[in-house]
Short mmCIF file of C-alpha atoms in Angstrom, two decimals:
data_model
loop_
_atom_site.label_atom_id
_atom_site.label_comp_id
_atom_site.label_asym_id
_atom_site.label_seq_id
_atom_site.Cartn_x
_atom_site.Cartn_y
_atom_site.Cartn_z
CA MET A 1 -11.55 27.67 -9.49
CA ASP A 2 -9.83 24.98 -11.62
CA LEU A 3 -12.29 24.10 -14.34
CA TYR A 4 -10.36 21.19 -15.32
CA ARG A 5 -10.45 19.74 -11.76
CA ILE A 6 -14.34 20.26 -11.73
CA LEU A 7 -14.76 17.99 -14.85
CA GLY A 8 -12.04 15.51 -13.81
CA VAL A 9 -9.94 15.84 -16.95
CA GLY A 10 -6.34 16.69 -17.56
CA ARG A 11 -5.38 20.02 -19.03
CA ASN A 12 -4.42 18.48 -22.37
CA ALA A 13 -7.91 16.72 -22.52
CA THR A 14 -9.33 16.35 -26.07
CA PRO A 15 -12.92 17.82 -26.82
CA GLU A 16 -14.14 14.15 -26.81
CA GLU A 17 -12.70 13.47 -23.36
CA ILE A 18 -14.32 16.84 -22.14
CA LYS A 19 -17.69 15.83 -23.54
CA LYS A 20 -17.43 12.28 -22.16
CA ALA A 21 -16.51 13.63 -18.64
CA PHE A 22 -19.36 16.13 -18.73
CA ARG A 23 -21.97 13.54 -19.77
CA GLU A 24 -20.86 11.12 -16.92
CA LYS A 25 -21.05 13.89 -14.35
CA ALA A 26 -24.31 15.47 -15.82
CA ARG A 27 -26.03 11.94 -15.36
CA LYS A 28 -24.88 11.70 -11.95
CA TYR A 29 -25.45 15.36 -10.68
CA HIS A 30 -28.34 16.63 -12.69
CA PRO A 31 -30.86 18.28 -10.57
CA ASP A 32 -33.82 16.20 -12.05
CA ILE A 33 -32.10 13.14 -10.49
CA ASN A 34 -30.32 14.78 -7.57
CA PRO A 35 -32.01 18.04 -6.44
CA ASP A 36 -29.37 18.51 -3.69
CA TYR A 37 -26.48 18.86 -6.26
CA GLN A 38 -27.98 21.84 -7.96
CA GLU A 39 -24.99 24.18 -7.00
CA LEU A 40 -22.44 21.56 -8.09
CA PHE A 41 -24.11 20.89 -11.43
CA LYS A 42 -24.02 24.66 -12.21
CA GLN A 43 -20.27 24.49 -11.68
CA ILE A 44 -20.02 21.44 -14.04
CA THR A 45 -21.94 23.17 -16.67
CA HIS A 46 -20.05 26.26 -16.45
CA ALA A 47 -16.72 24.44 -16.64
CA TYR A 48 -18.01 22.51 -19.75
CA ASP A 49 -19.22 25.76 -21.43
CA ILE A 50 -15.70 27.25 -21.18
CA LEU A 51 -13.57 24.14 -21.98
CA ILE A 52 -15.48 22.93 -25.04
CA ASP A 53 -15.41 26.33 -26.73
CA PRO A 54 -11.85 26.72 -28.34
CA GLU A 55 -11.66 30.37 -27.92
CA LYS A 56 -12.94 30.54 -24.33
CA ARG A 57 -10.62 27.69 -23.39
CA LYS A 58 -7.63 29.39 -24.94
CA LYS A 59 -8.43 32.61 -23.01
CA TYR A 60 -9.03 30.51 -19.84
CA ASP A 61 -5.59 28.55 -20.24
CA LYS A 62 -3.77 31.87 -20.63
CA THR A 63 -5.36 33.24 -17.52
CA LEU A 64 -4.57 30.01 -15.66
CA HIS A 65 -1.03 29.88 -16.86
CA SER A 66 -0.42 33.51 -15.63
CA PHE A 67 -2.11 32.86 -12.37
CA GLU A 68 0.23 29.82 -11.74
CA LYS A 69 3.46 31.47 -12.91
CA ARG A 70 4.68 31.73 -9.39
CA ASP A 71 6.31 28.38 -9.85
CA PHE A 72 8.06 27.86 -6.42
CA GLY A 73 4.99 28.63 -4.53
CA LYS A 74 2.86 26.41 -6.55
CA ILE A 75 5.46 23.59 -6.57
CA PHE A 76 5.75 23.82 -2.70
CA GLY A 77 1.90 23.89 -2.40
CA ASP A 78 1.64 20.89 -4.40
CA LEU A 79 4.24 18.93 -2.40
CA LEU A 80 2.42 20.02 0.80
CA ALA A 81 -0.80 18.75 -0.69
CA ASP A 82 0.76 15.42 -1.39
CA PHE A 83 2.01 15.21 2.04
CA LEU A 84 -1.31 16.21 3.74
CA GLY A 85 -3.29 13.93 1.35
CA PHE A 86 -5.48 16.93 -0.07
CA HIS A 87 -6.22 15.84 -3.51
CA SER A 88 -9.01 15.88 -6.24
CA ARG A 89 -6.82 13.64 -8.49
CA PRO A 90 -6.81 9.84 -8.18
CA VAL A 91 -4.35 8.74 -5.42
CA LYS A 92 -3.03 5.29 -4.98
CA GLY A 93 -3.84 3.85 -1.70
CA GLU A 94 -1.15 3.31 0.99
CA ASP A 95 0.74 0.17 1.39
CA ILE A 96 0.35 -1.79 4.57
CA LYS A 97 3.28 -3.48 6.42
CA ILE A 98 2.81 -6.28 8.84
CA LYS A 99 5.25 -8.80 10.35
CA ILE A 100 4.86 -12.52 10.80
CA ASP A 101 7.01 -15.06 12.63
CA ILE A 102 7.57 -18.57 11.25
CA PRO A 103 9.93 -21.45 12.36
CA VAL A 104 12.87 -22.36 10.25
CA GLU A 105 11.12 -25.71 9.02
CA GLU A 106 8.24 -23.73 7.52
CA GLY A 107 10.56 -21.35 5.88
CA PHE A 108 12.49 -24.16 4.27
CA SER A 109 9.47 -26.00 3.01
CA GLY A 110 6.88 -23.03 2.53
CA THR A 111 3.66 -22.56 4.41
CA VAL A 112 0.24 -20.94 4.26
CA LYS A 113 -0.60 -18.58 7.11
CA ASP A 114 -3.90 -17.11 8.17
CA ILE A 115 -3.29 -13.43 8.78
CA PHE A 116 -5.69 -10.70 10.22
CA TYR A 117 -5.14 -7.08 9.55
CA ARG A 118 -6.97 -3.76 8.95
CA ARG A 119 -7.17 -1.75 5.91
CA LYS A 120 -9.07 1.27 4.46
CA ILE A 121 -11.71 0.41 1.80
CA ARG A 122 -14.07 2.45 -0.16
CA CYS A 123 -17.12 3.45 1.87
CA PRO A 124 -20.02 1.21 1.10
CA THR A 125 -22.53 4.04 2.00
CA CYS A 126 -21.32 6.74 -0.25
CA THR A 127 -19.26 4.62 -2.71
CA GLY A 128 -16.04 6.78 -1.90
CA LYS A 129 -17.72 10.12 -2.63
CA GLY A 130 -18.00 11.33 0.94
CA ILE A 131 -21.55 12.46 0.30
CA THR A 132 -25.05 11.03 0.39
CA LYS A 133 -28.47 12.25 -0.97
CA ASP A 134 -28.74 14.12 2.32
CA SER A 135 -25.39 16.06 1.99
CA ARG A 136 -25.18 19.49 0.78
CA ILE A 137 -22.32 20.94 -1.29
CA LYS A 138 -21.30 24.63 -1.15
CA GLU A 139 -18.42 26.44 -2.48
CA CYS A 140 -15.69 27.11 0.18
CA LYS A 141 -15.75 30.68 1.08
CA LYS A 142 -12.25 30.59 2.50
CA CYS A 143 -10.64 29.77 -0.80
CA SER A 144 -13.46 30.92 -3.21
CA GLY A 145 -13.56 27.29 -4.63
CA GLU A 146 -9.92 27.16 -5.48
CA GLY A 147 -8.89 24.63 -3.06
CA ARG A 148 -5.82 26.74 -2.19
CA VAL A 149 -5.11 29.88 -0.06
CA LYS A 150 -2.02 32.28 -0.55
CA LYS A 151 0.36 32.50 2.43
CA ALA A 152 3.28 34.84 1.85
CA PHE A 153 4.73 33.79 -1.64
CA ILE A 154 3.33 30.19 -1.68
CA GLU A 155 0.00 28.73 -2.18
CA ILE A 156 -1.10 25.95 0.32
CA PRO A 157 -3.99 23.76 0.48
CA CYS A 158 -7.17 25.20 2.07
CA PHE A 159 -7.75 23.67 5.47
CA GLU A 160 -11.37 24.69 5.52
CA CYS A 161 -12.23 22.36 2.47
CA PHE A 162 -9.14 20.09 2.63
CA GLY A 163 -8.09 21.26 -0.97
CA ARG A 164 -11.53 20.36 -2.58
CA GLY A 165 -12.82 23.79 -3.32
CA VAL A 166 -16.11 22.88 -1.96
CA LYS A 167 -17.52 22.16 1.66
CA ILE A 168 -19.81 19.21 2.34
CA ILE A 169 -22.51 19.91 4.77
CA ASN A 170 -23.72 16.91 6.38
CA PRO A 171 -21.31 14.46 4.84
CA CYS A 172 -21.62 10.61 4.68
CA PRO A 173 -22.38 9.53 8.45
CA LEU A 174 -20.19 6.24 8.00
CA CYS A 175 -16.93 7.70 6.70
CA LYS A 176 -17.42 11.39 7.89
CA GLY A 177 -16.80 12.53 4.38
CA SER A 178 -13.40 10.86 4.01
CA GLY A 179 -14.65 8.33 1.38
CA ARG A 180 -12.95 5.39 3.03
CA VAL A 181 -13.65 3.16 6.17
CA TRP A 182 -11.71 0.71 8.06
CA LYS A 183 -12.21 -3.08 7.35
CA GLN A 184 -10.96 -6.03 9.20
CA GLU A 185 -9.40 -8.56 6.70
CA ARG A 186 -8.54 -12.29 6.99
CA LYS A 187 -6.43 -13.77 4.20
CA LYS A 188 -4.51 -16.92 3.65
CA ILE A 189 -1.02 -15.99 2.70
CA GLN A 190 1.35 -18.35 0.78
CA ILE A 191 4.94 -18.00 2.16
CA PRO A 192 7.17 -19.44 -0.51
CA ALA A 193 9.74 -22.22 0.28
CA GLY A 194 13.20 -20.73 0.88
CA VAL A 195 11.99 -17.46 2.14
CA LEU A 196 14.93 -15.59 3.95
CA ASN A 197 14.84 -14.06 7.33
CA LYS A 198 13.65 -10.30 7.16
CA GLN A 199 12.47 -10.97 3.58
CA THR A 200 9.46 -9.17 2.43
CA VAL A 201 6.62 -11.02 0.75
CA VAL A 202 4.32 -8.78 -1.49
CA LEU A 203 0.50 -9.32 -1.81
CA GLU A 204 -0.42 -7.01 -4.47
CA LYS A 205 -3.74 -4.93 -4.23
CA ALA A 206 -4.34 -5.99 -0.57
CA GLY A 207 -3.59 -2.67 0.97
CA ASN A 208 -5.54 0.38 1.34
CA GLU A 209 -7.79 1.17 -1.53
CA GLY A 210 -7.07 4.45 -3.32
CA ILE A 211 -8.74 7.82 -3.23
CA ASN A 212 -10.63 9.41 -5.96
CA GLY A 213 -10.55 6.13 -7.98
CA GLY A 214 -6.81 5.53 -7.31
CA GLU A 215 -5.19 2.22 -7.47
CA THR A 216 -5.13 -0.16 -4.23
CA GLY A 217 -1.81 -0.30 -2.37
CA ASP A 218 -0.12 -3.69 -1.52
CA LEU A 219 0.39 -5.66 1.47
CA LEU A 220 4.02 -5.97 2.54
CA ILE A 221 4.56 -9.02 4.84
CA LYS A 222 8.00 -9.03 6.55
CA VAL A 223 8.89 -12.57 7.54
CA SER A 224 10.97 -13.27 10.57
CA ILE A 225 12.40 -16.74 10.98
CA LYS A 226 12.55 -17.83 14.44
CA ASN A 227 15.15 -20.42 15.86
CA GLY A 228 14.00 -23.72 17.29
CA ARG A 229 15.50 -27.13 16.59
CA TYR A 230 17.63 -25.46 13.91
CA ARG A 231 19.36 -21.93 14.03
CA LEU A 232 19.58 -20.26 10.63
CA LYS A 233 22.73 -18.10 9.83
CA LYS A 234 22.64 -16.96 6.17
CA LEU A 235 21.95 -20.40 4.38
CA ASP A 236 23.72 -22.53 6.99
CA LEU A 237 21.64 -24.57 9.69
CA PHE A 238 23.21 -24.98 13.08
CA SER A 239 21.87 -27.72 15.49
CA ASN A 240 23.09 -28.92 19.01
CA LEU A 241 22.97 -32.71 19.51
CA TYR A 242 23.52 -34.06 23.15
CA ILE A 243 24.75 -37.46 23.05
CA ASP A 244 25.95 -40.11 25.60
CA LYS A 245 29.75 -39.56 26.32
CA LYS A 246 30.19 -43.35 26.28
CA TYR A 247 28.42 -43.86 22.94
CA LEU A 248 30.38 -40.95 21.42
CA SER A 249 33.81 -42.38 22.48
CA GLU A 250 32.89 -45.86 21.02
CA ALA A 251 30.64 -45.32 17.96
CA GLY A 252 32.19 -45.17 14.52
CA TYR A 253 29.09 -43.22 13.29
CA ILE A 254 25.87 -41.47 14.24
CA SER A 255 22.44 -40.99 12.60
CA ILE A 256 21.16 -37.52 12.14
CA THR A 257 17.83 -36.40 10.80
CA ASP A 258 18.20 -33.41 8.52
CA ILE A 259 15.56 -30.60 7.90
CA GLU A 260 13.83 -32.68 5.11
CA GLY A 261 13.30 -35.59 7.38
CA ASN A 262 16.06 -37.78 5.85
CA VAL A 263 18.14 -39.86 8.24
CA LEU A 264 21.85 -39.25 7.66
CA ARG A 265 24.48 -41.76 8.61
CA ILE A 266 27.66 -39.75 9.65
CA PRO A 267 31.01 -41.18 10.61
CA VAL A 268 32.67 -39.63 13.62
CA GLU A 269 35.79 -39.78 15.45
CA PRO A 270 35.65 -40.98 19.06
CA SER A 271 35.94 -37.92 21.42
CA ASP A 272 35.10 -36.88 24.93
CA LYS A 273 34.74 -33.23 23.91
CA PRO A 274 32.31 -31.43 21.73
CA VAL A 275 32.77 -31.96 18.07
CA LYS A 276 31.43 -30.02 15.04
CA ILE A 277 30.31 -31.81 11.90
CA ARG A 278 29.67 -29.91 8.61
CA ILE A 279 27.44 -31.64 6.26
CA LYS A 280 27.67 -30.20 2.89
CA ASN A 281 24.38 -29.07 1.09
CA LYS A 282 22.09 -30.14 3.71
CA GLY A 283 21.33 -26.74 5.06
CA TYR A 284 18.72 -24.12 4.09
CA ARG A 285 17.77 -23.78 0.45
CA SER A 286 16.95 -20.24 -0.78
CA ILE A 287 14.16 -19.37 -3.47
CA SER A 288 16.92 -19.41 -6.09
CA GLY A 289 17.81 -22.94 -5.21
CA LYS A 290 21.15 -22.14 -3.67
CA ARG A 291 21.78 -24.27 -0.56
CA GLY A 292 23.82 -23.93 2.64
CA ASP A 293 25.36 -26.59 4.82
CA LEU A 294 24.19 -28.36 8.07
CA ILE A 295 26.52 -27.91 11.01
CA VAL A 296 25.98 -30.21 13.95
CA LYS A 297 27.56 -29.87 17.33
CA LEU A 298 27.90 -33.09 19.08
CA ILE A 299 27.87 -32.44 22.86
CA PRO A 300 28.82 -35.38 25.22
CA VAL A 301 26.91 -35.68 28.38
#
């Protein structure tokens, strides 16, 4: 059993950090306060007695180092634990990815969107512990409290206790012992002016909440710009304008409204065939301020 993990401290923890961790856990799990946690409190006290004594700690560290000398097996087991999510250490919550569609005009000027999505939050019933006052905690017999079992030349997480070293009898009924539950979220998201097609807008700390006190993940919003009156290609805007053939053959100019609502007076040559007009610096503007052109195709009808 990893005594450092029981107290929730690193292996280079100072005596002061060990004392602080012990006091916090003692207040939370003392049998006088929580009789159901008597077995867990014994483990906490045992870990403290060993780690606070310099000689006992030195001997324990030597034994621990010898036990973990099988480097490849342990490294592989750690990677597997990371992949499966079996941890006692703080783990950052997962990022959440969603997609939204906006028209070209909203991408150009920026907009605010209401979005709905689900994310995992700390269980309100057990505050993320996975246990309640009705739960019972027992050392896992499968791994003898180690959280790992040996398979061939490697150590893998114990599937009986999910790498915790202890089994929870009658876990939190709301989260089933996982420490997190799903929540439907509604947020107003600011899409910046000049966002590009397929660009990702990041909303920090809006993803899944972490495990064991880990940081909250981010919400990643992939923006897809849909064509409408205008078609966006890189930073250029394309638009078709159907115009009376007679008017196009006689007029010396036409009036065009650009994406900002400005009316542009554009000279044209008389023609009875489609004509393309490129208007410099009247296209899409990126977040950095770089701007494309407006390309209008005049189609006589």
